[in-house]
Amino acid sequence: MSLFGLLPLLRDQAEYKEMLANLRQMVASAQPTESLPAMALELPQSVRPFALAALQQDWAGPILVLTGRPERSRDIVEQLHVWSAQPASARLFPAPDALFYDRPGWDPQVVQSRTSLLSALTAMREDPSRAAGLVIVSSLWALMPKSAPPSALRRAMRRIATGQIITQYDLLAQLVNAAYEAVVVVEEPGTFSHRGSIVDVFPTGAELPIRIDFFGDEIDSIRLFDPGTQRSGERIDEGLLPPASEALPEWGKASAAALARLDLSACNPRTRQRMAEEIEQIGRGVGISALEYYLPYLYPRPATLLDYLPKGTLILIDDMAALESTGIALANQALSLRADMVRDGDLPEGFAVPYFSWADLSARLRLRPTVALGYGMDEKPSRLGQIFAPAPAFGGQVQDALGEVHALHQQGQRVVLVSRQSERLADLLQAHQISLAPQDSLPEPPAPQTVTLVNGVLAEGCALPSAALTVLTDSEIFGWVRQRRHALKPRQSAPESLFADLKTGDYVVHIEYGIGRYHGMVRKSLAGLEREYMEIEYDSGDRLFVPVHHSDRVSRYLGADDREPFLHRLGGSEWAAVRTRAEKAVRDIAKELLELYALRELAQGHAFPQDTVWQHEMEAAFPYVETDDQLRAVEHIKTDMELPRPMDRLLVGDVGYGKTEVAIRAAFKAVMDGKQVAILVPTTILAQQHYYTFRRRLRAYPVVIEMLSRFKSDAEQSEIIERVCAGQVDILIGTHRILSRDVSFKDLGLLVIDEEQRFGVTHKERLKRMRQEVDVLTMTATPIPRTLYMSLSGIRDMSVIDTPPENRVAVRTLVTQFDESLIRKAILREMDRGGQVYFVHNRVRDIELVAEDMRRIVPEARVVIGHGQMHEDALAQVMLGFAQGEGDVLLCTTIIENGLDIPNVNTIIIDRADAFGLSQLYQLRGRVGRGIDRAYAYLLFKPPLTDIARQRLETIQEASELGAGYRVAMRDMEIRGAGELLGAEQHGHIAAVGFDLYTRLLRHAIEELQHSAGEQDDSVRRAQDLAAGEALALDLGPSIDLPLSAHLPHEYIPDDPLRLRLYRRLARAHTQEEVEALASELEDRFGPLPEPVSNLLYILKVRVLATAASLTALRAEGQEIVLQVPETLPRALCDTIASRCAGCQARGTHVRLKLGPGWQQDLLLVLGLLASPHTR
């Protein structure tokens, strides 16, 4: 969405032209100024992005906009993208997400954005023409840290081109010195990998990584590649490799002497040891994760963003008072933190100051002409601010707003409406004789006496009376403001990252031999043939060596808990018995699910009509952009509701992924048809949350919403129940109280159940009866593994939302020992950005003592307490008060697992995290990161850690990406999710055979039952018949043993985990096309295929054909290849094989092929004949 067509209306104003002339004259003089700023434009805050976009077109050089706070910088950039004719040239210079003197390394995205912009400015010095139109928006917080000087970044920048002579060693050394990180697979900016003649690099600031292919010491080719598929595409002639950080390891050697002079004697032992190790590494030029911490030492003359700005840069200050007060406050906070850390031994006494003070920066700003966008001090103001007027606001009174639009139109005004509800507005304007179609952008100025409707988001409207222009937004018309954030680029992962890494010592399940312990990859030579195997240990120390092309028969064991499984005995009968029991169990559950599905298809229910106009209006008023998963779930639910049978759909979504909005739309649809809706939740707090959410969303419509909970007196509850019985309440929200016998709905049409597994047996029986009568939507935040979801698709009505909402940022997770200094910094950082903190301490007996400690550690913070032993009303009041900003820190037990959704809480500190289960840690971490800001989770522990606790904390830290609840790393959550979906009795079978094999068996059972049921009319009877049948026969494909050295050589792919993941991908190739695609990919990513790799791919092609031909085995015997088929071959086929293949003999159930020249082609020919339906 763009409004740049309105810019000419402002640029044509005399006051704008006068202001522009004054600015040019002031910058041309380039004289240092006594006052700061030198000029004030006095623009209203809402029009500053509009004026900035105009200046962007008319200013010959770059523009720097300085704000007091980081969030204000983001807001300006986002609005500038709407107004600007060059949105890509409006860039944010982000603030580090760490306080001064903070230990954790800066967020990689922040590092990338800052370094990318500084590198671009460095390049612009060589070509100043490229700086025209560049607008940089920076907060003072972003400006203060000491950074690399331009000369250092220029020295680290490298340009490469095809035909260039450079050794791979030199290029790799340059990348390391420029702070690039060596990885196995390049997926993110600032990383590189090296394989044979190929170097992959993801340059800072680039859209795509590049693949550099060497021929000796010459660059033979440079290609862009997709980090998601790892496949290369477009060839380019040259590429730029900017540095990947402001903290460059190559400068560490020069700083070694200064760092060595630091007196660490007064530091505590942990800090002394850590800093001594880091200083030693820095002195060797090694890049460390916390190198930004030592930035003030790396460079003799550290710089700031101001040092990168070319001559002629215009500096605009958003709010002078806010800038100055922020500078002083940040410096005071840094001094306080420094004193605390020195006192606690966390910082050496003489450590260099890592930032420029406000006095330093204001002195530098005085050397350049600066202008205040808002109000200055004593400067003569520009007349520009006087030509704007505020847009009229209507506070949600839509008819009043439409009447004003009509009046302005009649007066000859240009009226521009910017709305996410453009379709709705177009319909409403029809009643005022204004017909128009929404458009996505406004490339030209609208004519006078026109109304233009633009689909999009703008924070605030404005008026420019002299140009007869009025801009109105959702804020003025509907009374709400949606702060739209630009979508973050999703992380791309290589295809093989979907396969969990197996580590030596992990438990695995072989589909034929049972549970064993993985001992890594081994290479063996047999009869002169070299191959690679997975080594698995079984009971009594027995070893099984699994050929890599059969690695799909092995899966990681995921059990029901942390207990170690028993190893099975090779050749024993125990595994067969266990698997048989599991196969029967999956048949039973598959049969039950199919029966329920068939019965539900026959049941009679209410068919809701198609959506009403109000339904479209209500959905259009959603102040966010729906994810595709959300829209798909809404479509599924509406389709179910419109069918003449009761709906019973499960909606699965991670915490904060938008399930409630889906439920609101379903509820509104039911109400629009005159039906009542019941929303059942497990706790009073959740009932209150849903009550507020539903009322806020539906306030514009005549929908009566009530709540039954302890917040209501007995008299109020009786009055609500009477109205429910009389049909005077449309939506009733409550806990299990609404299942009581005295609550009787007049015409219930939809029941929404939030987290059904948390209700008791009695309640579930009541729900079971209700399912036969009304539509039911059940919601859960417990992850359902994708494999299980795929197994059940088609027999269980289920919708999954696993896409995070727009701009949701993954929670940054830090695992560390309990540290009062760290706690103080974490809380102050959150308070500095206006946020709140959860501190989880799960022992009620000493929670008051912890509160005293918290008030001592952070006296600036308001600490409130909430725990499960409080009376429910008191707890609810604390939670609601905290949600309304009454407190900075909520010291609580795990009750927040199911607490209020508070987007303002973006830091959680979990005390003694080692005592929590994995699923609990995951759920607790999910309570933060609900908004648009980066959230932090601190998992504190006290040493020593048990192995299990350490693994658990490592797992939760590694699984930090969004939607990680769906990943295999969340092993205990997956089992819990399976139990909720399939029933607790299935836990034992999952534990016995492992989760992966269980889901494969279940999928196979369902497919077999469905296939057989499809052959008869009575699906229920057929399912029952099949349920008593034989054990399931999973198709494992033929056993193949050919006289070929077939493997991925270590020299070709040195990284063992990557090689195993690739083996597993190769083993799952089921068509010739998939094998060919993998061959092409391997050559693209790793270079020309060595002979063992070509042989491995050949065996995969053989396996595809052998499976299609239903072979049971294919093996080498002496000087022959023997192919075994399950049934006697037809005589005609035997004759065909003999005639087409000279060295072949076919008889009975065998085909024999002589090992001679060309045998590999002959084998493919024979397999093709056996697999062909025409020859059989």
GROMACS .gro file of C-alpha atoms in nm, residues 32 77-78 147 162 235 400 447 477 673 718 722 747 855 891 913 1030 1087 1093 1161:
model
   20
   32PRO     CA    1   2.884   2.467   1.351
   77VAL     CA    2   0.995   0.384   0.927
   78GLU     CA    3   0.668   0.194   0.891
  147SER     CA    4   3.122   0.107   1.683
  162THR     CA    5   3.428  -1.469  -1.192
  235ARG     CA    6   2.459  -1.688  -1.236
  400ASP     CA    7  -2.105   1.022   1.167
  447ALA     CA    8  -0.882   1.520  -0.843
  477ILE     CA    9  -1.342   0.621   1.151
  673ASP     CA   10  -2.869  -1.749   1.266
  718SER     CA   11  -2.913  -1.650   3.880
  722GLU     CA   12  -3.266  -1.697   3.369
  747ASP     CA   13  -3.155  -2.282   2.152
  855ARG     CA   14   1.263  -0.548   4.559
  891LEU     CA   15   0.639  -1.296   4.089
  913ALA     CA   16   1.441  -2.408   3.549
 1030GLU     CA   17  -0.402  -6.017   1.064
 1087GLY     CA   18   3.046  -3.058  -0.649
 1093VAL     CA   19   2.786  -4.139  -0.463
 1161GLN     CA   20   2.206  -5.132  -1.743
   0.00000   0.00000   0.00000
